[in-house]
Amino acid sequence: MNSDAAPVRKAVRVTGTVQGVGFRPFVYSLATRLGLSGFVGNDSAGVFAEVEGAPAAVAEFLVAVERDAPPLARIDAIVSKDIQTNEIPGFTIAPSEPGAQRTALISADSAMCADCLAELLDPGDRRYRYPFINCTNCGPRFTIVADVPYDRPNTTMAGFAMCERCAAEYHDPADRRFHAQPVCCPACGPRLSLRYPDGSPAETGDPVAAAAAVLRDGRVLAVKGLGGYHLAVDARREDAAAALRARKHREDKPFAVMATGLAAARQLCEVGETAARLLTGPRRPIVLMPRRPRAVAAAVAPGNRQLGVMLPYTPLHHLLLEAVAGPVVLTSGNVSDEPIAYRDDDAFTQLRGIADAFLTHDRSIHIRTDDSVVRAWDGAAGSGLADGGVAGSELTEGGVAGSGLAEGGVAGSELTERGREMLIRRSRGYVPEPVTVRHQFPRPVLACGAELKNTFCLAKDDRAFVSHHIGDLENAATLRSFTEGIEHFGRLFGIEPQVVAYDLHPEYLSTKYALDLDLDTCGVQHHHAHIASCLADNGYDGPVIGVAFDGTGFGADGTLWGGEFLIADLAGFERAGHLAPVPMPGGAAAIRQPWRMAAAYLRAAFPSGPPSGLDVVKRNERNWAAVTSMADRGVNAPLSSSAGRLFDAVAALLSVRDTINYEGQAAVELEQLADPGETGSYRAEVTGQGPFIIEGAGLVRAVTGELTVGAPAPLIAARFHNGIAALIEDGCALAAERHALDTVALSGGVFQNLLVTERATARLEARGFRVLLHSRVPCNDGGISLGQAVVAGARDRAAR
Ligand SMILES: [Zn+2]
Ligand SMILES: [Zn+2]
């Protein structure tokens, strides 16, 4: 290093989630180590710094500031410029400007870091076995923040005065707890207790040991976590899992399991490379993976070949799992469809009849967040999936999009090399990180999302803040969570919406809420929102061929859509083609009872009557004629082009399931039935000069044909999946011919099905299409709000 060269000075600006994540002490120690003088500080735009010293040292600083940034930092951009040297020695941290932090970003909650874990397990440490240990690099964030700026008085740690030793750490720039707002210790911080359902304390020594005993006894334990209460049972005990199911009124929907560590997770499931990275990363989602036989009680995930597993993310989880020394069911603390309980009094009221004991504490949760759920994909299906690189290179040329990628790139860079993450539910550990978009929103937007798996989105400038998972907007408690969440996000990020975007479905509570506001309105068709969401997720403007396959959404013509090929950009769309509409006999009843869709599809596939002897007909003989006639006459049988309903029909035909107990259950189980090694496929006919029409009934005819000659169900299920991929390919090929487009966006809940997504992507890429998939928001209705927001922004820009 040539230290004789004349010193240089640079002004550096870092934007992104760079406050409250230890960025200033990091810059301080980096600059000090490199022998640089200058200062670092926070302002409303992020972190600013000036560094002065030998050119090589300054250059190294600029590289390291990005490369070695603290784990919770999410850097959007680093900009530097040369300025006059001033030869003032020393490096300092400048005080924050008061009131300047409203646009500063609050980071998501993060799993306990390795340093804190080491302290937790060190008998010599003053925080030995202290369940609230945290530092600048880890711990609660979003769930404890009540207001901005992100300072202790604005968090639920406000009531805990720091002791002298904690205060010393908090104020020491060289300490790894410098400005860690939730810093605390056994002397000054929150305390754990084990309580009976009536709230009275259990007379025990160590609450963790006593809680572990409750679990080992096969009883149900409520555990206060980061974003709410969980209900826990020993995952190996059939009786305990069954009791929890009965008390929670949850029939089939799988429970998630927490394993003590990665090695333990491998005993429960086949853990791929990508899954392992997700399991051990700071976000700690529930990762859905193929389960090993008999690893946990059957009642944990009845009839399911997958199991959702997560690893401990709080110090309390570590202590509890260590004490139990085995996998523990950890499911949302609620009764069936209510939101997860997060306030202590609510939890004791709601969960009294379910939990035998409560492991709780006195640090309140300010906002509820459920565990996030992801699927991992090792990119086995093919090239393009694993790297996402096509999109990347094109976007970087666009310049602006660079920031969007950088943001997504945090998750991306860890994962894109060999695999990818597919979000099913985006909540704890991810929220409130914004999605950075290519174009500024001319006016702040509130997007209200859809009905099921609701999220909302508040957007301003070039950022879209997609909310945590709110849930199904079907009851008062969820609706309250929705409206309170909107107010909270508005306050935290300083966004007062002037435009509200909403789904066209007039009966959605989110739509009614939107139309009651005194704001400019922007109605967005459901499937257009899906495709726009995928575009925003990829930092791409379109136009594209958008394939939106889902359960149902309100169509622009007032009928139910769900198997759509759209030519879409952010501002608008045209319906290029769709699945042939089929009646849904009984309306909503047809969604709950897939056998009704089998009846409707068999009618369409065999106008003169289906082959005799089909099991689905025998099982439902009593109601078959009535339902078929309902479909024929079109009475209480709305037409729908939904792809989800086609999956339902085939699931019932293959005797997977006649009725469902949770949304999408039949399709989930059909995917699991399919033999992944099978490559044969069924074909559906494509007709029509205007919008083309794909006859889904053709697949049903093929399924029925093979069924009647005794082909095994796993083979038929696989050929059906491949048939869906083939019809996506056919539709896209036709749309490409007519509209001269070569990029396809895949969105909608059907693409949670990895088999369909893999096979469709492989076929499309083999044809030379570039394929856009989701990575930052779910492809299901949880991603709708982002799509609505960017559509509103695009229309606002066009109107100016
Ligand atoms: Zn830590
Ligand atoms: Zn302390």
Coordinates of C-alpha atoms in Angstrom, one line a residue, residues 234-764:
D234 CA -44.1 -32.5 21.8
A235 CA -44.0 -33.4 18.1
R236 CA -43.3 -37.0 18.8
R237 CA -46.4 -37.6 20.9
E238 CA -49.5 -38.7 18.9
D239 CA -51.8 -38.0 21.8
A240 CA -50.5 -34.5 22.3
A241 CA -50.7 -33.5 18.6
A242 CA -54.2 -35.0 18.4
A243 CA -55.3 -33.1 21.5
L244 CA -54.0 -29.8 20.1
R245 CA -55.8 -30.4 16.8
A246 CA -59.1 -31.1 18.6
R247 CA -58.9 -28.1 21.0
K248 CA -57.8 -25.8 18.2
H249 CA -60.6 -27.0 15.9
R250 CA -58.1 -27.6 13.1
E251 CA -58.8 -30.8 11.2
D252 CA -56.1 -31.4 8.7
K253 CA -54.0 -28.2 8.1
P254 CA -50.4 -29.2 8.9
F255 CA -48.7 -27.9 12.0
A256 CA -45.2 -26.5 11.8
V257 CA -42.4 -28.0 13.8
M258 CA -39.4 -26.4 15.5
A259 CA -36.2 -28.6 15.5
T260 CA -33.3 -28.0 17.8
G261 CA -30.9 -27.4 14.9
L262 CA -30.0 -28.3 11.3
A263 CA -28.9 -31.8 12.1
A264 CA -32.2 -32.4 13.9
A265 CA -34.1 -30.9 10.9
R266 CA -32.4 -33.4 8.7
Q267 CA -33.8 -36.2 10.8
L268 CA -37.3 -34.9 10.1
C269 CA -37.0 -34.0 6.5
E270 CA -34.9 -34.2 3.3
V271 CA -33.1 -30.9 3.6
G272 CA -31.7 -29.5 0.4
E273 CA -28.9 -27.0 0.1
T274 CA -31.2 -24.0 -0.4
A275 CA -33.5 -25.2 2.4
A276 CA -30.5 -25.5 4.7
R277 CA -29.5 -21.9 4.0
L278 CA -33.0 -20.7 4.6
L279 CA -33.4 -22.6 7.8
T280 CA -30.2 -21.2 9.3
G281 CA -30.5 -17.7 7.9
P282 CA -31.4 -14.6 10.0
R283 CA -35.0 -14.6 8.7
R284 CA -35.8 -18.1 10.0
P285 CA -39.0 -18.9 8.1
I286 CA -40.9 -22.1 8.3
V287 CA -39.4 -24.1 5.4
L288 CA -41.7 -26.7 3.7
M289 CA -39.7 -29.9 2.9
P290 CA -40.3 -33.5 2.1
R291 CA -40.8 -35.3 5.4
R292 CA -39.2 -38.5 6.5
P293 CA -41.5 -41.3 7.5
R294 CA -42.4 -41.5 11.2
A295 CA -40.1 -38.7 12.2
V296 CA -43.0 -36.9 14.0
A297 CA -46.5 -38.0 15.1
A298 CA -48.9 -38.6 12.2
A299 CA -51.3 -36.0 13.6
V300 CA -48.7 -33.2 13.1
A301 CA -49.3 -33.1 9.4
P302 CA -51.9 -35.8 8.5
G303 CA -51.7 -37.3 5.0
N304 CA -49.0 -34.8 4.1
R305 CA -45.7 -35.7 2.5
Q306 CA -44.3 -32.3 3.4
L307 CA -43.5 -30.9 6.8
G308 CA -42.9 -27.2 7.7
V309 CA -39.8 -26.9 9.9
M310 CA -38.1 -23.9 11.5
L311 CA -35.1 -23.5 13.7
P312 CA -35.1 -21.6 17.0
Y313 CA -34.9 -17.8 16.4
T314 CA -35.2 -16.4 19.9
P315 CA -33.0 -17.2 22.9
L316 CA -36.1 -18.5 24.6
H317 CA -36.6 -21.0 21.7
H318 CA -33.0 -22.2 22.1
L319 CA -33.4 -22.8 25.8
L320 CA -36.8 -24.5 25.5
L321 CA -35.8 -26.8 22.6
E322 CA -32.6 -27.7 24.4
A323 CA -34.6 -28.6 27.5
V324 CA -37.1 -30.7 25.5
A325 CA -34.3 -32.2 23.4
G326 CA -36.7 -33.1 20.5
P327 CA -38.9 -31.5 17.9
V328 CA -41.8 -29.3 19.1
V329 CA -44.9 -28.4 17.3
L330 CA -45.1 -24.6 17.2
T331 CA -48.3 -23.4 15.6
S332 CA -50.1 -20.0 15.7
G333 CA -51.8 -19.3 19.1
N334 CA -55.3 -18.9 17.9
V335 CA -58.6 -20.7 17.5
S336 CA -59.0 -21.8 13.9
D337 CA -59.2 -18.7 11.7
E338 CA -58.7 -15.9 14.2
P339 CA -55.5 -13.9 14.0
I340 CA -52.6 -15.0 16.2
A341 CA -53.0 -13.8 19.8
Y342 CA -50.2 -11.3 20.7
R343 CA -51.5 -9.4 23.7
D344 CA -51.1 -11.2 27.0
D345 CA -54.7 -10.6 28.2
D346 CA -56.1 -11.7 24.8
A347 CA -53.9 -14.8 24.8
F348 CA -55.0 -15.9 28.2
T349 CA -58.7 -15.3 27.2
Q350 CA -58.5 -17.0 23.8
L351 CA -56.2 -19.8 24.6
R352 CA -57.4 -20.7 28.0
G353 CA -59.4 -23.7 26.7
I354 CA -56.4 -24.9 24.6
A355 CA -53.2 -24.4 26.6
D356 CA -52.5 -26.2 29.9
A357 CA -49.8 -23.6 30.7
F358 CA -48.3 -20.4 29.4
L359 CA -44.6 -19.6 29.1
T360 CA -44.8 -15.8 28.9
H361 CA -42.9 -12.7 29.8
D362 CA -43.3 -9.0 30.4
R363 CA -41.9 -7.5 27.1
S364 CA -45.0 -6.6 25.1
I365 CA -45.4 -7.3 21.4
H366 CA -46.5 -4.1 19.6
I367 CA -47.6 -5.7 16.4
R368 CA -48.5 -9.2 15.6
T369 CA -46.5 -11.1 12.9
D370 CA -46.9 -14.7 12.0
D371 CA -44.1 -16.9 11.1
S372 CA -43.1 -16.7 7.4
V373 CA -43.5 -19.8 5.2
V374 CA -41.3 -20.6 2.3
R375 CA -40.5 -23.4 -0.1
A376 CA -37.0 -24.0 -1.3
W377 CA -36.0 -24.8 -4.8
D378 CA -32.6 -26.1 -5.6
G379 CA -33.0 -25.2 -9.2
A380 CA -33.0 -28.8 -10.3
A381 CA -35.5 -28.2 -13.0
G382 CA -33.1 -26.2 -15.1
S383 CA -30.7 -23.5 -15.7
G384 CA -32.7 -20.3 -15.8
L385 CA -34.5 -21.0 -12.6
A386 CA -31.4 -21.2 -10.4
D387 CA -29.7 -18.0 -11.5
G388 CA -32.5 -15.6 -12.3
G389 CA -29.6 -14.0 -14.1
V390 CA -31.4 -13.1 -17.3
A391 CA -33.5 -10.7 -15.5
G392 CA -30.6 -9.4 -13.6
S393 CA -28.4 -8.5 -16.5
E394 CA -31.1 -6.8 -18.5
L395 CA -32.2 -4.7 -15.5
T396 CA -28.8 -3.5 -14.6
E397 CA -28.6 -1.8 -17.9
G398 CA -31.8 0.1 -17.0
G399 CA -29.8 1.7 -14.2
V400 CA -32.7 2.6 -11.9
A401 CA -33.6 -1.0 -11.4
G402 CA -30.2 -1.6 -9.9
S403 CA -31.5 -0.5 -6.6
G404 CA -34.5 -2.8 -6.8
L405 CA -32.1 -5.7 -7.4
A406 CA -29.8 -4.7 -4.7
E407 CA -32.7 -4.8 -2.2
G408 CA -33.9 -8.1 -3.4
G409 CA -30.4 -9.0 -3.8
V410 CA -29.8 -9.4 -0.1
A411 CA -31.9 -12.5 -0.1
G412 CA -30.9 -13.0 -3.6
S413 CA -27.2 -13.0 -3.3
E414 CA -27.4 -15.6 -0.5
L415 CA -29.6 -17.8 -2.6
T416 CA -29.6 -17.2 -6.3
E417 CA -26.3 -18.9 -7.0
R418 CA -27.7 -22.4 -6.6
G419 CA -31.3 -22.1 -5.6
R420 CA -34.2 -19.9 -4.9
E421 CA -36.7 -19.2 -2.2
M422 CA -40.4 -19.1 -2.9
L423 CA -42.4 -17.2 -0.4
I424 CA -45.8 -18.7 0.6
R425 CA -46.4 -16.3 3.5
R426 CA -44.2 -13.2 3.9
S427 CA -44.3 -12.0 7.5
R428 CA -41.8 -12.2 10.4
G429 CA -38.2 -11.7 9.4
Y430 CA -39.1 -10.1 6.1
V431 CA -41.5 -7.3 7.0
P432 CA -41.2 -4.3 6.9
E433 CA -38.4 -4.4 4.3
P434 CA -39.7 -2.5 1.3
V435 CA -39.7 -3.6 -2.3
T436 CA -37.8 -0.9 -4.3
V437 CA -39.5 -0.2 -7.6
R438 CA -38.1 1.2 -10.8
H439 CA -40.4 4.2 -11.0
Q440 CA -41.4 6.8 -8.4
F441 CA -44.9 6.8 -7.2
P442 CA -46.2 10.3 -8.2
R443 CA -48.5 10.2 -5.2
P444 CA -48.5 8.0 -2.1
V445 CA -50.6 4.9 -2.6
L446 CA -52.5 2.6 -0.3
A447 CA -53.3 -0.8 -1.8
C448 CA -55.8 -2.8 0.1
G449 CA -55.0 -6.3 -1.3
A450 CA -57.5 -9.1 -1.7
E451 CA -59.6 -11.1 0.7
L452 CA -57.7 -14.3 1.5
K453 CA -54.1 -14.2 2.7
N454 CA -54.5 -10.5 2.8
T455 CA -51.7 -8.0 2.9
F456 CA -51.9 -4.3 2.3
C457 CA -49.2 -2.1 0.8
L458 CA -48.3 1.5 1.4
A459 CA -46.1 3.0 -1.3
K460 CA -44.2 6.3 -1.7
D461 CA -41.3 7.6 -3.7
D462 CA -39.6 4.4 -5.0
R463 CA -40.6 2.1 -2.1
A464 CA -43.5 -0.2 -1.6
F465 CA -44.0 -1.4 2.0
V466 CA -45.9 -4.7 1.7
S467 CA -47.4 -5.5 5.1
H468 CA -47.1 -8.6 7.2
H469 CA -49.6 -11.4 6.6
I470 CA -52.9 -10.2 7.9
G471 CA -54.9 -13.3 7.1
D472 CA -58.3 -14.0 5.6
L473 CA -60.5 -10.9 5.9
E474 CA -63.5 -12.8 7.0
N475 CA -64.0 -11.8 10.6
A476 CA -64.0 -8.7 12.8
A477 CA -60.7 -9.4 14.5
T478 CA -58.8 -9.8 11.2
L479 CA -60.4 -6.7 9.8
R480 CA -59.3 -4.7 12.9
S481 CA -55.8 -6.1 12.4
F482 CA -56.0 -4.8 8.8
T483 CA -57.1 -1.3 9.7
E484 CA -54.8 -0.9 12.6
G485 CA -51.9 -2.2 10.5
I486 CA -52.5 0.4 7.9
E487 CA -52.4 3.2 10.5
H488 CA -49.3 1.8 12.0
F489 CA -47.4 1.5 8.7
G490 CA -48.5 5.0 7.7
R491 CA -47.1 6.4 10.9
L492 CA -43.8 4.4 10.8
F493 CA -43.0 5.3 7.2
G494 CA -44.6 8.7 7.1
I495 CA -47.0 7.8 4.3
E496 CA -50.3 9.6 4.0
P497 CA -52.0 7.9 0.9
Q498 CA -53.7 10.1 -1.7
V499 CA -54.7 7.2 -3.9
V500 CA -56.3 3.9 -2.8
A501 CA -56.1 0.8 -5.0
Y502 CA -58.5 -2.1 -4.5
D503 CA -59.7 -5.4 -6.0
L504 CA -62.7 -5.3 -8.3
H505 CA -64.6 -7.8 -6.2
P506 CA -67.5 -5.8 -4.7
E507 CA -67.9 -8.1 -1.7
Y508 CA -64.3 -8.1 -0.4
L509 CA -64.0 -6.3 2.9
S510 CA -60.8 -4.8 1.7
T511 CA -62.7 -3.3 -1.3
K512 CA -65.4 -1.9 0.9
Y513 CA -62.8 -0.4 3.2
A514 CA -61.1 1.2 0.2
L515 CA -64.3 2.7 -1.2
D516 CA -65.2 4.2 2.2
L517 CA -62.0 6.3 2.2
D518 CA -62.1 9.8 0.9
L519 CA -59.2 9.2 -1.6
D520 CA -58.8 9.0 -5.3
T521 CA -59.6 5.4 -6.2
C522 CA -58.0 2.9 -8.5
G523 CA -59.7 -0.5 -9.1
V524 CA -57.4 -3.2 -10.2
Q525 CA -58.5 -6.5 -11.7
H526 CA -57.3 -9.4 -9.6
H527 CA -55.2 -11.2 -12.2
H528 CA -53.7 -8.0 -13.5
A529 CA -52.6 -7.3 -10.0
H530 CA -51.0 -10.8 -9.8
I531 CA -49.0 -10.1 -13.0
A532 CA -48.1 -6.5 -12.0
S533 CA -46.9 -7.9 -8.7
C534 CA -44.6 -10.3 -10.5
L535 CA -43.3 -7.5 -12.7
A536 CA -42.6 -5.3 -9.7
D537 CA -40.9 -8.3 -8.0
N538 CA -38.6 -8.6 -11.0
G539 CA -38.1 -4.8 -11.6
Y540 CA -39.6 -5.2 -15.1
D541 CA -42.1 -2.9 -16.8
G542 CA -43.5 -5.3 -19.4
P543 CA -45.4 -5.8 -21.6
V544 CA -45.3 -9.5 -20.9
I545 CA -47.4 -12.5 -21.5
G546 CA -48.8 -12.9 -18.0
V547 CA -50.0 -16.3 -16.9
A548 CA -52.3 -15.8 -13.8
F549 CA -53.5 -19.2 -12.5
D550 CA -55.3 -19.2 -9.2
G551 CA -58.5 -20.2 -7.3
T552 CA -60.8 -17.4 -8.3
G553 CA -60.8 -13.7 -8.8
F554 CA -63.4 -11.2 -10.0
G555 CA -63.1 -10.8 -13.8
A556 CA -63.3 -7.6 -15.7
D557 CA -66.5 -8.9 -17.2
G558 CA -68.1 -9.8 -13.9
T559 CA -67.5 -13.5 -14.2
L560 CA -65.0 -15.5 -12.1
W561 CA -61.6 -15.7 -13.7
G562 CA -58.6 -17.8 -12.7
G563 CA -56.9 -19.4 -15.7
E564 CA -55.8 -16.3 -17.5
F565 CA -53.3 -15.4 -20.2
L566 CA -53.0 -11.6 -20.1
I567 CA -51.0 -9.3 -22.3
A568 CA -50.1 -6.9 -19.5
D569 CA -47.8 -4.1 -18.5
L570 CA -48.1 -2.1 -15.2
A571 CA -50.8 0.2 -16.4
G572 CA -53.2 -2.1 -18.2
F573 CA -53.9 -5.5 -19.7
E574 CA -55.8 -7.3 -22.4
R575 CA -57.2 -10.9 -21.9
A576 CA -55.4 -12.9 -24.6
G577 CA -56.8 -16.2 -23.6
H578 CA -58.1 -18.4 -20.8
L579 CA -59.3 -21.8 -19.7
A580 CA -62.7 -22.7 -20.9
P581 CA -65.2 -21.6 -18.2
V582 CA -66.9 -24.4 -16.4
P583 CA -69.9 -24.1 -13.9
M584 CA -69.1 -24.2 -10.2
P585 CA -72.2 -26.1 -9.0
G586 CA -73.3 -24.5 -5.7
G587 CA -70.9 -21.5 -6.0
A588 CA -68.8 -21.4 -2.8
A589 CA -69.9 -25.0 -2.0
A590 CA -67.9 -26.1 -5.1
I591 CA -64.8 -24.6 -3.6
R592 CA -65.2 -26.5 -0.3
Q593 CA -66.3 -29.7 -2.1
P594 CA -63.9 -30.5 -5.0
W595 CA -66.1 -33.5 -6.1
R596 CA -68.6 -31.0 -7.4
M597 CA -66.0 -29.7 -9.7
A598 CA -65.3 -33.3 -10.8
A599 CA -69.0 -33.5 -11.6
A600 CA -69.0 -30.3 -13.6
Y601 CA -65.8 -31.2 -15.5
L602 CA -67.0 -34.7 -16.3
R603 CA -70.1 -33.1 -17.7
A604 CA -67.9 -30.9 -20.0
A605 CA -65.6 -33.7 -20.9
F606 CA -68.3 -36.4 -21.6
P607 CA -71.5 -34.6 -22.8
S608 CA -73.2 -37.9 -23.2
G609 CA -72.2 -39.1 -19.8
P610 CA -68.9 -40.2 -18.1
P611 CA -67.7 -43.8 -18.2
S612 CA -69.5 -45.9 -15.6
G613 CA -67.9 -47.1 -12.5
L614 CA -65.9 -44.0 -11.5
D615 CA -65.2 -44.0 -7.8
V616 CA -65.9 -40.3 -7.4
V617 CA -69.4 -40.9 -8.8
K618 CA -70.0 -43.8 -6.5
R619 CA -68.8 -42.0 -3.4
N620 CA -71.1 -39.1 -4.1
E621 CA -74.0 -40.9 -5.7
R622 CA -76.7 -39.5 -3.5
N623 CA -76.1 -35.9 -4.7
W624 CA -74.5 -36.5 -8.1
A625 CA -77.6 -36.0 -10.2
A626 CA -78.7 -32.9 -8.4
V627 CA -75.2 -31.3 -8.7
T628 CA -74.9 -32.2 -12.4
S629 CA -78.3 -30.8 -13.1
M630 CA -77.4 -27.6 -11.3
A631 CA -74.4 -27.3 -13.6
D632 CA -76.5 -28.0 -16.6
R633 CA -79.1 -25.4 -15.8
G634 CA -76.7 -22.8 -14.6
V635 CA -78.7 -22.3 -11.5
N636 CA -76.4 -21.3 -8.6
A637 CA -73.5 -22.4 -10.8
P638 CA -71.4 -19.4 -11.8
L639 CA -69.1 -20.0 -14.7
S640 CA -65.4 -19.9 -13.8
S641 CA -62.2 -20.2 -15.9
S642 CA -60.3 -21.0 -12.7
A643 CA -57.2 -23.3 -12.9
G644 CA -57.5 -24.1 -9.2
R645 CA -61.0 -25.6 -9.8
L646 CA -59.5 -27.8 -12.5
F647 CA -56.9 -29.1 -10.0
D648 CA -59.8 -29.7 -7.6
A649 CA -61.7 -31.7 -10.2
V650 CA -58.8 -34.0 -10.9
A651 CA -58.0 -34.4 -7.2
A652 CA -61.5 -35.7 -6.6
L653 CA -61.4 -37.9 -9.7
L654 CA -58.2 -39.5 -8.3
S655 CA -59.8 -40.0 -4.9
V656 CA -57.4 -37.6 -3.3
R657 CA -60.1 -35.6 -1.7
D658 CA -63.9 -34.9 -2.1
T659 CA -64.1 -32.1 0.5
I660 CA -61.4 -29.8 1.9
N661 CA -60.7 -28.4 5.3
Y662 CA -58.4 -25.6 4.3
E663 CA -57.9 -23.5 1.2
G664 CA -56.0 -25.2 -1.6
Q665 CA -55.9 -28.6 0.2
A666 CA -56.9 -30.7 -2.8
A667 CA -54.3 -29.2 -5.1
V668 CA -51.6 -29.5 -2.4
E669 CA -52.3 -33.2 -1.9
L670 CA -52.6 -33.7 -5.7
E671 CA -49.1 -32.3 -6.1
Q672 CA -47.8 -34.6 -3.5
L673 CA -49.4 -37.6 -5.1
A674 CA -47.7 -37.0 -8.4
D675 CA -44.7 -39.1 -9.4
P676 CA -41.9 -36.6 -10.0
G677 CA -40.1 -38.9 -12.3
E678 CA -42.9 -39.1 -14.8
T679 CA -42.5 -37.0 -18.0
G680 CA -45.6 -37.9 -20.0
S681 CA -48.3 -35.4 -20.3
Y682 CA -51.9 -34.9 -21.4
R683 CA -52.8 -32.2 -24.0
A684 CA -55.7 -29.8 -24.0
E685 CA -57.1 -28.3 -27.2
V686 CA -56.7 -24.6 -27.9
T687 CA -59.4 -22.9 -29.9
G688 CA -60.7 -19.4 -30.6
Q689 CA -59.8 -16.4 -32.8
G690 CA -60.3 -13.6 -30.3
P691 CA -59.2 -14.5 -26.8
F692 CA -58.1 -18.2 -27.2
I693 CA -59.8 -20.8 -25.1
I694 CA -58.1 -23.9 -23.7
E695 CA -60.3 -26.9 -23.0
G696 CA -59.3 -28.0 -19.5
A697 CA -61.9 -30.7 -20.0
G698 CA -59.5 -32.4 -22.4
L699 CA -57.2 -33.1 -19.4
V700 CA -60.1 -34.5 -17.4
R701 CA -61.0 -36.7 -20.4
A702 CA -57.4 -38.0 -20.4
V703 CA -57.3 -38.5 -16.7
T704 CA -60.6 -40.4 -16.7
G705 CA -59.4 -42.6 -19.6
E706 CA -56.2 -43.7 -17.9
L707 CA -58.1 -44.1 -14.6
T708 CA -60.6 -46.5 -16.2
V709 CA -57.8 -48.7 -17.6
G710 CA -56.2 -48.9 -14.2
A711 CA -53.2 -46.6 -14.5
P712 CA -51.7 -45.8 -11.1
A713 CA -52.8 -42.5 -9.6
P714 CA -49.3 -41.1 -9.1
L715 CA -48.6 -41.5 -12.8
I716 CA -51.9 -39.8 -13.7
A717 CA -51.4 -37.0 -11.3
A718 CA -47.9 -36.4 -12.8
R719 CA -49.2 -36.4 -16.3
F720 CA -51.9 -34.0 -15.3
H721 CA -49.4 -31.6 -13.8
N722 CA -47.3 -31.9 -17.0
G723 CA -50.4 -31.3 -19.0
I724 CA -51.0 -28.0 -17.1
A725 CA -47.4 -27.0 -17.9
A726 CA -48.0 -28.0 -21.6
L727 CA -51.1 -25.9 -21.9
I728 CA -49.3 -22.9 -20.3
E729 CA -46.6 -23.4 -23.0
D730 CA -49.3 -23.7 -25.7
G731 CA -51.1 -20.6 -24.5
C732 CA -47.9 -18.6 -24.3
A733 CA -46.7 -19.7 -27.8
L734 CA -50.0 -18.6 -29.3
A735 CA -49.9 -15.3 -27.4
A736 CA -46.3 -14.7 -28.5
E737 CA -47.3 -15.3 -32.1
R738 CA -50.1 -12.8 -31.9
H739 CA -48.4 -10.1 -29.8
A740 CA -44.7 -10.5 -30.6
L741 CA -43.6 -10.9 -27.0
D742 CA -40.9 -13.1 -25.6
T743 CA -41.2 -12.7 -21.8
V744 CA -43.6 -14.6 -19.6
A745 CA -44.6 -13.7 -16.0
L746 CA -46.0 -16.6 -13.9
S747 CA -48.2 -15.6 -11.0
G748 CA -51.2 -16.7 -8.9
G749 CA -51.6 -19.3 -6.2
V750 CA -51.3 -22.3 -8.6
F751 CA -47.6 -21.5 -8.9
Q752 CA -47.0 -22.4 -5.3
N753 CA -47.1 -25.8 -6.8
L754 CA -43.4 -26.4 -7.5
L755 CA -44.1 -29.2 -9.9
V756 CA -46.2 -27.0 -12.2
T757 CA -43.8 -24.1 -11.8
E758 CA -40.7 -26.2 -12.6
R759 CA -42.2 -28.0 -15.6
A760 CA -43.8 -24.8 -17.0
T761 CA -40.6 -22.8 -16.7
A762 CA -38.5 -25.6 -18.3
R763 CA -40.9 -25.8 -21.2
L764 CA -41.1 -22.1 -21.7

